[in-house]
């Protein structure tokens, strides 16, 4: 260990005492950072500047007519492209566009043909034709630009598809809308027809009875008349009993009216209590607020007292509410619904008040001071309760007492009307007897006609029944209403839905703010490897002088390389954040991982160079080339050739880049632990091999190395 640190100290002394060497070392320390910074900055937001890529657009569309409306989808598309900043759209004529693409002024040209609108709107005709857009691209100008302009062409295609769907669907839905309105206008006629059919249907029973009666009269006039006359006394008894029942109902209502006269003051008294209690509650809330502000010790007792008042208030309101609901249920048109709604509002606010009061008490019990907003909210609620209850009391006569009185008065009127109707029916009974007697005079000549009618009545009734069922299904079923509703729906709204039926909701699990940040792990890791290669190219791994052992030379000079490499990593990682403004979620972890990555890379490259000399440097370059393509730092590894996919798991770049991404965008612990452990393996393996194999390999290659250094073309 002594010789190891002796070599390390001597190297540091040489660096600090030799100004030229110090300047070179300083350059080596910062040079890899420049490599990374320039590349990261250059790729910071390449797709944000695609508006500078010029694409010529030629519109030759002559338009067309659709249901009497002139439509030019080409013009609509041009208007949309003017608002689209994804590419630098240039609206020119056909010759200018062609010359521009040939010269390279425009990366691509898009031509909208003359019959564009006509072909697209053929969707609602028998001769359907697809619209065509002529896309011309100059591939030789740039490798990436054609891919971007292809995306622009796809964007135009998507805009056109949406425009066509929207335009055609608007026309279709407008027709549907007119049809829906027409059907809706005819619905009352259908309802009237159904009513007429129902009325006819209801007459069949009477018709059948009449025909049957007439037939019986024709054959057995005397028997029928006697039978009907026997029923007259029963009808008389029924009318008499009904009149008695109506009279009893009047007596019952009179008794109930007396009871009501006693109940109404009770309800009013309950409302007075409710109003007074709500006023007291509001005052109590103000007292509690004052007590809390003054820090009074009796605040919990005040709260308990207020809770009891709120509970009593709630019980009183519920009692009145239940009585009014019972009356409201038997009254036509629900005349008491207004007071019921107000009482339900009072009860709801009381529940909120009690919950809020419990929360305040809990806070005070826990030694907390309730918020001013919560106290003011409680005061406002109790004030509202007082206003509602006072309003109910002030409007008692018009909103409660009057509807109740009207309810009983109307009942009296109905009972009187029933008695009057029954009396009129009773007066008409003699006339019924006369009608029955007159049936005896029916002519026997009607017998044949009655037989014919009886024969045809079942068939006629069956037809009418079928018609009534069909009309009932049409008028009362949901299908016709749903159809009318669907047809009448907003055409623009539905066409917009068809234009784009699905919206994509994007969720970024580990967001990267820009492309430069996404590329930072790759370029930073790449620069650290390049930095180590530069060190190996400019500085020697051999130590001259004393007779040191191979492992002492390895570790002693290795500490020197490692020190410089760590400086490189620190400058690089801090510069990424401070100079470039790369947004790193875990900055300290990013710096530590950069230092650790530099240690791993130094162990790998330094071990190869220490054992194999210039051949080791070549191995480091080869590994660099392979890792650039196979690490998955730029393109997903799945889209690269099979060879790169196979070697990807065996490259340190793969895990160094992955670990860096965890620090920048957010940590997923299993991935980070795996990356660090594998980097440790990549670090340990070359160190172990070098410790055991450096000396024999150096001796075996000493002759080749000496012969190689004899040339003036080689260095150390």
XYZ file of C-alpha atoms in Angstrom:
716
model
C 0.000 0.000 0.000
C 2.909 2.341 0.710
C 4.224 2.103 -2.847
C 0.732 2.589 -4.261
C 0.280 5.908 -2.484
C 3.916 6.813 -3.227
C 3.186 6.529 -6.947
C -0.051 8.491 -6.531
C 1.639 11.311 -4.580
C 4.464 11.515 -7.093
C 1.952 11.800 -9.941
C 0.122 14.619 -8.193
C 3.424 16.407 -7.569
C 4.387 16.069 -11.219
C 1.059 17.521 -12.307
C 1.174 20.461 -9.911
C 4.845 21.275 -10.606
C 4.650 21.073 -14.399
C 2.570 23.966 -15.720
C 2.313 22.508 -19.209
C 1.129 19.175 -17.835
C -1.249 20.979 -15.480
C -2.820 22.868 -18.397
C -3.169 19.627 -20.396
C -4.727 17.840 -17.413
C -7.105 20.763 -16.928
C -8.084 20.533 -20.568
C -8.632 16.800 -20.217
C -10.830 17.446 -17.183
C -13.204 19.812 -18.978
C -12.986 18.593 -22.602
C -15.484 15.680 -22.199
C -17.987 18.122 -20.697
C -17.814 20.298 -23.810
C -18.526 17.235 -25.914
C -21.628 16.451 -23.863
C -22.833 20.043 -23.485
C -22.642 20.869 -27.190
C -24.529 17.696 -28.137
C -27.191 18.139 -25.435
C -27.728 21.792 -26.331
C -27.898 20.970 -30.042
C -30.639 18.410 -29.413
C -32.434 20.455 -26.727
C -35.715 20.854 -28.630
C -35.296 19.810 -32.272
C -38.989 19.112 -32.804
C -39.930 22.468 -31.357
C -38.357 24.185 -34.364
C -40.095 22.206 -37.096
C -41.965 25.397 -37.941
C -38.816 26.417 -39.836
C -39.125 23.415 -42.175
C -40.786 24.822 -45.288
C -43.513 22.764 -46.958
C -45.270 24.127 -50.041
C -49.066 23.835 -50.198
C -50.939 24.176 -53.498
C -54.736 24.439 -53.388
C -56.437 23.776 -56.738
C -59.764 22.662 -55.257
C -62.729 24.162 -57.146
C -65.252 23.177 -54.478
C -68.719 21.643 -54.941
C -72.359 21.964 -53.859
C -73.994 19.860 -51.172
C -77.763 20.176 -50.672
C -77.663 23.657 -52.205
C -74.699 24.813 -50.090
C -71.340 25.648 -51.642
C -68.508 23.732 -49.968
C -64.761 24.007 -50.554
C -62.913 21.593 -48.282
C -59.590 22.683 -49.779
C -60.169 26.254 -48.592
C -61.211 24.984 -45.157
C -58.020 22.948 -44.981
C -55.877 25.960 -45.935
C -57.484 28.023 -43.155
C -56.672 25.324 -40.619
C -53.078 25.022 -41.852
C -52.608 28.766 -41.387
C -53.188 28.224 -37.673
C -50.961 25.114 -37.605
C -47.395 25.930 -36.516
C -45.997 22.386 -36.657
C -44.396 23.040 -40.066
C -43.582 26.114 -42.111
C -46.506 25.977 -44.523
C -45.965 28.053 -47.680
C -49.074 28.633 -49.797
C -47.874 28.942 -53.393
C -48.837 27.975 -56.951
C -48.050 24.611 -58.508
C -44.938 25.665 -60.495
C -43.383 27.519 -57.565
C -43.923 24.492 -55.353
C -42.294 22.093 -57.855
C -39.280 24.384 -58.438
C -38.883 24.881 -54.684
C -38.807 21.139 -53.973
C -36.237 20.567 -56.724
C -34.003 23.381 -55.483
C -34.341 22.406 -51.853
C -36.180 25.614 -50.908
C -39.077 23.427 -49.761
C -38.560 20.023 -48.167
C -41.857 18.799 -49.592
C -44.951 19.923 -51.492
C -48.612 19.049 -50.960
C -51.134 19.553 -53.764
C -54.925 19.580 -53.296
C -56.518 18.550 -56.675
C -59.391 20.346 -58.434
C -62.039 17.695 -57.674
C -61.011 17.273 -54.041
C -64.279 18.532 -52.463
C -66.418 16.770 -55.069
C -64.786 13.393 -54.437
C -64.965 13.721 -50.658
C -68.630 14.672 -50.546
C -69.538 11.745 -52.787
C -69.961 9.794 -49.559
C -73.695 10.542 -49.569
C -74.099 9.615 -53.243
C -74.124 6.286 -55.060
C -70.741 6.908 -56.730
C -68.370 7.111 -53.729
C -64.817 8.295 -54.435
C -61.895 8.861 -52.095
C -60.213 12.243 -52.074
C -56.529 12.367 -53.023
C -53.707 14.618 -51.846
C -50.507 14.648 -53.934
C -47.479 14.599 -51.612
C -44.044 15.268 -53.153
C -40.901 15.025 -51.003
C -37.179 15.560 -51.695
C -35.460 12.782 -49.701
C -31.895 13.809 -50.560
C -32.004 17.144 -48.713
C -31.842 15.679 -45.203
C -32.208 12.299 -43.501
C -34.710 13.369 -40.832
C -36.663 16.104 -42.651
C -38.670 13.654 -44.835
C -39.849 11.864 -41.681
C -41.046 15.176 -40.257
C -42.774 16.205 -43.499
C -44.364 12.747 -43.690
C -45.864 13.511 -40.302
C -47.101 16.816 -41.744
C -48.776 14.971 -44.624
C -50.389 12.620 -42.120
C -51.576 15.650 -40.171
C -53.220 17.045 -43.299
C -54.797 13.673 -44.053
C -56.206 13.543 -40.523
C -57.536 17.107 -40.797
C -59.189 16.264 -44.124
C -60.724 13.055 -42.749
C -62.157 14.928 -39.784
C -63.419 17.770 -41.998
C -65.138 15.352 -44.392
C -66.755 13.363 -41.586
C -67.920 16.568 -39.923
C -69.258 18.121 -43.167
C -71.091 15.030 -44.409
C -72.436 14.126 -40.974
C -73.754 17.678 -40.548
C -75.764 17.258 -43.752
C -77.080 13.857 -42.662
C -77.988 15.046 -39.180
C -79.689 18.151 -40.572
C -81.941 15.850 -42.623
C -82.525 13.729 -39.509
C -83.330 16.881 -37.543
C -85.971 17.950 -40.072
C -87.414 14.437 -40.053
C -87.471 14.383 -36.248
C -89.304 17.728 -36.111
C -91.847 16.507 -38.659
C -92.472 13.286 -36.717
C -92.817 15.261 -33.501
C -95.383 17.547 -35.150
C -97.400 14.483 -36.146
C -97.328 12.933 -32.664
C -100.435 14.874 -31.453
C -102.362 13.550 -34.476
C -101.285 10.026 -33.569
C -102.435 10.616 -30.009
C -105.802 11.907 -31.232
C -106.163 8.878 -33.492
C -105.419 6.582 -30.564
C -108.025 8.390 -28.452
C -110.610 7.975 -31.204
C -109.805 4.283 -31.516
C -109.978 3.809 -27.745
C -113.348 5.510 -27.727
C -114.594 3.185 -30.481
C -113.119 0.228 -28.589
C -114.932 1.279 -25.421
C -118.227 1.372 -27.341
C -117.979 -2.243 -28.462
C -119.127 -3.580 -25.157
C -122.129 -1.273 -25.254
C -122.766 -2.192 -28.870
C -122.604 -5.884 -28.082
C -124.876 -5.414 -25.102
C -127.269 -3.347 -27.145
C -127.336 -5.863 -29.988
C -127.721 -8.729 -27.568
C -130.449 -6.838 -25.770
C -132.163 -6.005 -29.022
C -131.951 -9.612 -30.096
C -133.410 -10.780 -26.825
C -136.083 -8.142 -27.131
C -136.875 -9.375 -30.580
C -137.373 -12.903 -29.260
C -138.239 -12.432 -25.593
C -139.393 -8.894 -25.137
C -141.472 -9.622 -22.094
C -138.789 -11.639 -20.241
C -136.126 -8.965 -20.810
C -138.366 -6.162 -19.664
C -139.357 -8.046 -16.506
C -135.741 -8.822 -15.767
C -134.687 -5.199 -16.158
C -137.605 -3.964 -14.163
C -136.564 -6.237 -11.308
C -133.205 -4.400 -11.257
C -134.795 -0.975 -10.909
C -135.471 -1.354 -7.156
C -131.828 -2.431 -6.690
C -130.670 0.708 -8.467
C -133.008 2.738 -6.270
C -131.518 1.144 -3.147
C -127.993 1.807 -4.422
C -128.754 5.474 -4.993
C -130.342 5.782 -1.554
C -127.346 4.132 0.134
C -124.923 6.354 -1.807
C -126.766 9.489 -0.708
C -126.553 8.307 2.917
C -122.825 7.646 2.494
C -122.275 11.165 1.101
C -124.198 12.641 4.048
C -122.036 10.676 6.487
C -118.952 12.024 4.688
C -120.153 15.593 5.200
C -120.621 14.937 8.928
C -117.100 13.452 9.116
C -115.595 16.469 7.353
C -117.469 18.809 9.671
C -116.028 16.999 12.694
C -112.546 17.063 11.141
C -112.902 20.788 10.469
C -113.484 21.353 14.136
C -110.409 19.331 14.992
C -108.432 21.276 12.385
C -109.480 24.552 13.996
C -107.768 23.282 17.140
C -104.681 21.922 15.339
C -103.916 25.029 13.249
C -103.067 27.191 16.288
C -100.858 24.355 17.541
C -98.923 24.344 14.250
C -98.572 28.107 14.418
C -97.400 27.856 18.012
C -94.806 25.231 16.963
C -93.585 27.604 14.270
C -93.351 30.412 16.844
C -91.268 28.136 19.055
C -89.161 27.228 16.017
C -88.574 30.903 15.199
C -87.741 31.788 18.813
C -85.408 28.809 19.177
C -83.620 29.661 15.924
C -83.179 33.252 17.130
C -81.762 31.976 20.421
C -79.486 29.587 18.516
C -78.116 32.435 16.402
C -77.451 34.449 19.562
C -75.800 31.414 21.169
C -73.471 31.048 18.175
C -72.424 34.683 18.570
C -71.790 34.031 22.284
C -69.655 30.990 21.446
C -67.624 33.004 18.919
C -67.015 35.700 21.573
C -66.077 33.025 24.117
C -63.609 31.375 21.716
C -62.061 34.724 20.819
C -61.694 35.552 24.541
C -60.420 32.072 25.398
C -63.227 31.522 27.927
C -63.108 28.242 29.874
C -66.873 27.675 29.639
C -66.780 27.387 25.833
C -67.423 23.573 25.856
C -70.451 24.112 28.113
C -71.770 26.767 25.731
C -71.292 24.379 22.822
C -73.146 21.571 24.657
C -75.974 23.988 25.419
C -76.146 25.051 21.779
C -76.154 21.393 20.669
C -79.152 20.743 22.892
C -80.946 23.751 21.415
C -80.185 22.597 17.879
C -81.478 19.111 18.704
C -84.698 20.541 20.154
C -85.041 22.799 17.146
C -84.626 19.809 14.825
C -87.243 17.755 16.716
C -89.722 20.654 16.585
C -89.167 21.167 12.842
C -89.554 17.441 12.131
C -92.873 17.325 14.015
C -94.361 20.161 11.965
C -92.879 18.746 8.768
C -94.457 15.286 9.197
C -97.922 16.762 9.831
C -97.744 19.027 6.787
C -96.520 16.129 4.617
C -99.499 13.977 5.626
C -101.956 16.750 4.704
C -100.078 17.547 1.500
C -100.283 13.905 0.320
C -104.109 13.864 0.365
C -104.551 17.350 -1.105
C -104.688 17.925 -4.888
C -101.804 19.908 -6.444
C -99.719 19.669 -3.218
C -100.549 23.179 -1.882
C -98.254 22.777 1.161
C -95.108 21.883 -0.809
C -93.551 25.369 -0.320
C -93.567 25.298 3.510
C -92.471 21.629 3.396
C -89.420 22.536 1.255
C -88.528 25.366 3.641
C -88.799 23.076 6.684
C -86.652 20.448 4.971
C -84.094 23.186 4.237
C -84.157 24.162 7.932
C -83.592 20.536 8.982
C -80.729 20.155 6.480
C -79.072 23.313 7.785
C -79.603 22.121 11.375
C -77.771 18.863 10.554
C -74.900 20.850 9.015
C -74.857 23.137 12.078
C -74.669 20.182 14.483
C -71.860 18.545 12.472
C -69.948 21.853 12.341
C -70.514 22.384 16.069
C -69.172 18.879 16.827
C -66.064 19.643 14.736
C -65.528 22.926 16.641
C -65.942 21.149 19.976
C -63.464 18.462 18.889
C -60.905 21.113 17.955
C -61.355 22.927 21.286
C -61.069 19.620 23.193
C -57.784 18.907 21.369
C -56.460 22.334 22.323
C -56.913 23.818 18.859
C -58.497 27.141 17.969
C -61.347 26.727 15.461
C -60.904 28.608 12.214
C -62.742 31.917 11.767
C -64.252 30.606 8.505
C -65.862 27.641 10.306
C -67.297 29.899 13.032
C -68.636 32.414 10.513
C -70.109 29.540 8.483
C -71.949 28.290 11.601
C -73.211 31.802 12.342
C -74.407 32.249 8.753
C -76.234 28.900 8.799
C -78.049 29.669 12.052
C -78.943 33.120 10.724
C -80.395 31.487 7.604
C -82.407 29.086 9.788
C -83.848 32.043 11.722
C -84.764 33.826 8.486
C -86.543 30.752 7.089
C -88.446 30.019 10.309
C -89.443 33.685 10.679
C -90.617 33.690 7.084
C -92.752 30.595 7.707
C -94.320 32.221 10.762
C -94.976 35.535 8.992
C -96.617 33.763 6.024
C -98.476 31.177 8.119
C -101.974 32.357 7.238
C -101.394 32.447 3.455
C -99.019 29.487 2.993
C -100.306 26.996 5.628
C -103.629 27.895 7.199
C -105.326 28.928 3.936
C -104.365 25.746 1.948
C -105.543 23.562 4.855
C -108.903 25.359 5.034
C -109.269 25.141 1.253
C -108.629 21.406 1.438
C -111.585 20.822 3.753
C -113.844 23.344 1.975
C -113.246 21.581 -1.355
C -114.080 18.263 0.279
C -117.448 19.701 1.444
C -118.158 20.877 -2.092
C -117.354 17.454 -3.561
C -119.690 15.726 -1.078
C -122.531 18.139 -1.959
C -121.915 17.561 -5.696
C -122.146 13.794 -5.201
C -125.486 14.104 -3.408
C -126.853 16.383 -6.165
C -125.833 13.917 -8.892
C -127.435 11.002 -7.051
C -130.664 12.912 -6.623
C -130.783 13.646 -10.372
C -130.184 9.966 -11.112
C -133.023 9.041 -8.794
C -135.364 11.413 -10.616
C -134.559 9.724 -13.957
C -135.502 6.206 -12.859
C -139.131 6.517 -14.074
C -137.848 7.462 -17.514
C -135.748 4.299 -17.491
C -138.878 2.285 -16.860
C -140.535 3.953 -19.825
C -137.578 3.091 -22.074
C -137.742 -0.521 -21.001
C -141.415 -0.670 -21.759
C -140.923 0.836 -25.219
C -138.539 -1.955 -26.223
C -141.547 -4.262 -26.504
C -142.539 -2.392 -29.638
C -139.390 -3.376 -31.557
C -140.223 -4.765 -34.945
C -139.644 -8.428 -35.700
C -138.223 -7.288 -39.055
C -135.012 -6.258 -37.186
C -134.200 -9.862 -36.282
C -132.281 -10.592 -39.521
C -130.258 -7.370 -39.192
C -129.439 -8.103 -35.562
C -128.186 -11.573 -36.464
C -125.915 -10.092 -39.169
C -124.516 -7.499 -36.738
C -123.853 -10.142 -34.081
C -121.980 -12.208 -36.649
C -119.682 -9.329 -37.737
C -119.083 -7.692 -34.360
C -116.264 -10.068 -33.148
C -114.198 -9.496 -36.314
C -114.659 -5.703 -36.119
C -113.752 -5.686 -32.440
C -110.597 -7.724 -33.112
C -109.407 -5.250 -35.771
C -110.055 -2.260 -33.528
C -108.262 -3.966 -30.585
C -105.188 -4.563 -32.743
C -105.189 -0.944 -33.907
C -105.523 0.334 -30.322
C -102.621 -1.860 -29.122
C -100.402 -0.704 -31.984
C -101.186 2.979 -31.428
C -100.676 2.627 -27.690
C -97.216 1.154 -28.213
C -96.315 3.959 -30.600
C -97.576 6.796 -28.402
C -96.556 5.478 -24.989
C -93.423 3.487 -25.760
C -89.929 4.930 -25.336
C -88.913 3.952 -28.868
C -90.775 6.741 -30.683
C -89.629 9.346 -28.134
C -86.037 8.144 -28.310
C -86.201 8.196 -32.108
C -87.551 11.761 -32.152
C -84.979 12.831 -29.556
C -82.163 11.265 -31.546
C -83.300 12.792 -34.840
C -83.774 16.241 -33.275
C -80.372 16.294 -31.583
C -77.877 19.035 -32.361
C -76.376 18.205 -35.753
C -73.183 20.185 -35.063
C -72.663 18.419 -31.754
C -73.077 14.981 -33.272
C -70.937 15.809 -36.303
C -68.175 17.015 -33.967
C -68.427 13.698 -32.129
C -68.111 11.705 -35.344
C -65.237 13.941 -36.418
C -63.257 12.912 -33.350
C -65.070 10.310 -31.215
C -62.063 9.651 -28.962
C -59.927 12.116 -27.000
C -56.543 10.914 -25.812
C -55.724 11.718 -22.194
C -51.945 11.551 -21.790
C -50.377 10.662 -18.459
C -46.597 10.868 -18.113
C -45.279 8.577 -15.416
C -41.748 10.013 -15.368
C -41.950 13.234 -17.420
C -38.972 14.682 -19.285
C -39.448 18.430 -19.955
C -37.659 18.424 -23.323
C -35.666 16.338 -25.784
C -32.352 17.700 -24.487
C -33.083 16.429 -20.992
C -34.027 13.037 -22.453
C -30.677 12.850 -24.279
C -28.632 14.052 -21.263
C -28.079 10.516 -19.823
C -26.735 9.210 -23.148
C -24.423 12.114 -23.978
C -23.195 12.432 -20.379
C -22.327 8.737 -20.107
C -20.764 8.797 -23.577
C -18.637 11.816 -22.628
C -17.412 10.107 -19.454
C -16.172 7.157 -21.511
C -14.583 9.505 -24.058
C -12.943 11.395 -21.198
C -11.349 8.206 -19.875
C -10.182 7.283 -23.411
C -8.548 10.707 -23.758
C -6.729 10.185 -20.467
C -5.446 6.818 -21.628
C -4.361 8.305 -24.952
C -2.378 11.212 -23.482
C -1.073 9.798 -20.200
C 0.987 6.665 -19.676
C -0.090 3.699 -17.579
C 3.541 2.740 -16.925
C 5.557 3.983 -13.947
C 9.321 4.464 -14.416
C 11.951 4.440 -11.721
C 11.833 2.127 -8.722
C 11.210 -1.558 -9.105
C 7.469 -1.590 -8.364
C 5.294 -4.642 -8.479
C 2.690 -4.898 -11.212
C -0.320 -4.464 -8.922
C 1.371 -1.468 -7.209
C 1.793 0.226 -10.558
C -1.789 -0.657 -11.464
C -3.351 0.813 -8.341
C -0.894 3.699 -7.897
C -1.241 5.082 -11.408
C -4.918 4.064 -11.366
C -5.582 6.485 -8.491
C -4.160 9.295 -10.648
C -6.408 8.409 -13.576
C -9.369 8.008 -11.244
C -8.824 11.429 -9.657
C -8.830 13.164 -13.045
C -11.829 11.099 -14.175
C -13.768 12.098 -11.059
C -13.025 15.765 -11.759
C -14.314 15.205 -15.306
C -17.526 13.635 -13.970
C -18.101 16.394 -11.414
C -17.635 19.183 -13.965
C -19.869 17.363 -16.441
C -22.755 16.597 -14.066
C -22.823 20.018 -12.386
C -22.478 21.764 -15.749
C -25.445 19.808 -17.124
C -27.618 21.308 -14.423
C -26.083 24.758 -13.862
C -24.943 25.737 -17.350
C -27.484 23.967 -19.574
C -30.378 24.087 -17.143
C -31.155 20.363 -17.364
C -34.027 19.706 -14.940
C -32.891 16.912 -12.605
C -35.346 15.579 -10.040
C -32.546 14.244 -7.778
C -29.475 16.453 -8.417
C -27.214 14.985 -5.705
C -27.952 11.451 -6.860
C -27.205 12.522 -10.447
C -23.759 13.847 -9.404
C -23.001 10.748 -7.306
C -24.047 8.419 -10.135
C -21.873 10.369 -12.584
C -18.875 9.986 -10.227
C -19.644 6.295 -9.775
C -20.019 5.786 -13.540
C -16.650 7.458 -14.068
C -15.100 5.069 -11.540
C -16.572 2.064 -13.388
C -15.434 3.318 -16.811
C -11.963 4.103 -15.485
C -11.699 0.590 -14.044
C -12.671 -0.944 -17.386
C -10.622 1.146 -19.839
C -7.606 1.606 -17.544
C -7.495 -2.155 -16.919
C -7.432 -2.914 -20.665
C -4.744 -0.306 -21.358
C -2.719 -1.348 -18.294
C -2.654 -4.963 -19.500
C -2.542 -4.584 -23.283
C -1.143 -1.102 -23.888
C -2.173 0.380 -27.246
C -4.246 -2.696 -27.968
C -6.206 -1.898 -24.810
C -6.841 1.615 -26.134
C -8.183 0.074 -29.339
C -10.413 -2.201 -27.280
C -11.747 0.890 -25.469
C -12.555 2.560 -28.815
C -14.257 -0.600 -30.130
C -16.336 -0.830 -26.963
C -17.242 2.838 -27.392
C -18.489 2.254 -30.938
C -20.510 -0.811 -29.966
C -22.058 0.849 -26.920
C -23.119 3.960 -28.824
C -25.317 1.776 -31.039
C -26.269 -1.008 -28.614
C -26.909 0.799 -25.323
C -30.429 2.017 -26.203
C -29.434 5.571 -25.344
C -31.008 7.115 -28.444
C -33.340 4.675 -30.212
C -35.205 1.919 -28.311
C -33.035 -1.190 -28.345
C -35.997 -3.143 -29.745
C -35.748 -1.299 -33.085
C -32.014 -1.984 -33.563
C -30.530 -5.033 -35.361
C -30.549 -8.369 -33.532
C -26.807 -8.252 -32.740
C -27.194 -5.041 -30.741
C -30.193 -6.438 -28.868
C -28.100 -9.482 -27.880
C -25.083 -7.517 -26.592
C -27.167 -4.774 -24.915
C -27.442 -6.495 -21.483
C -23.636 -6.985 -21.378
C -22.631 -3.323 -21.830
C -21.912 -0.887 -18.965
C -23.432 1.969 -20.993
C -26.837 0.260 -20.730
C -26.925 0.476 -16.937
C -25.083 3.787 -16.572
C -27.619 5.498 -18.853
C -30.541 3.790 -17.096
C -29.280 4.864 -13.641
C -28.854 8.449 -14.878
C -32.440 8.484 -16.109
C -33.657 7.411 -12.670
C -31.910 10.409 -11.089
C -33.191 12.840 -13.721
C -36.834 11.788 -14.148
C -37.718 9.905 -10.969
C -36.603 6.815 -9.112
C -38.042 3.356 -9.557
C -36.030 1.606 -6.862
C -35.806 -1.918 -8.358
C -34.357 -0.527 -11.596
C -31.875 1.736 -9.831
C -30.628 -1.036 -7.524
C -30.216 -3.401 -10.486
C -28.278 -0.764 -12.468
C -25.908 0.003 -9.582
C -25.261 -3.669 -8.763
C -24.447 -4.514 -12.394
C -22.141 -1.489 -12.664
C -20.346 -2.757 -9.547
C -19.902 -6.102 -11.325
C -18.535 -4.305 -14.414
C -16.087 -2.507 -12.133
C -14.918 -5.515 -10.085
C -14.349 -7.968 -12.940
C -11.620 -5.956 -14.804
C -9.925 -5.039 -11.523
C -9.705 -8.697 -10.430
C -8.485 -9.848 -13.846
C -5.871 -7.103 -14.008
C -4.512 -7.804 -10.512
C -3.871 -11.439 -11.440
C -3.036 -11.147 -15.165
C -1.284 -7.777 -15.571
C 2.221 -8.992 -14.759
C 2.230 -12.127 -16.988
C 0.539 -10.297 -19.856
C 2.963 -7.360 -19.605
C 5.946 -9.750 -19.675
C 4.495 -11.676 -22.612
C 3.931 -8.506 -24.644
C 7.098 -6.604 -23.595
C 8.949 -7.525 -26.794
C 6.084 -6.483 -29.041
C 5.703 -3.220 -27.138
C 9.426 -2.397 -27.433
C 9.404 -3.154 -31.153
C 6.306 -0.990 -31.584
C 7.904 1.965 -29.767
C 11.021 1.862 -31.948
C 9.025 3.600 -34.691
C 8.975 7.389 -34.870
C 5.231 7.143 -35.469
C 4.463 5.889 -31.973
C 4.495 7.557 -28.594
C 4.755 6.051 -25.168
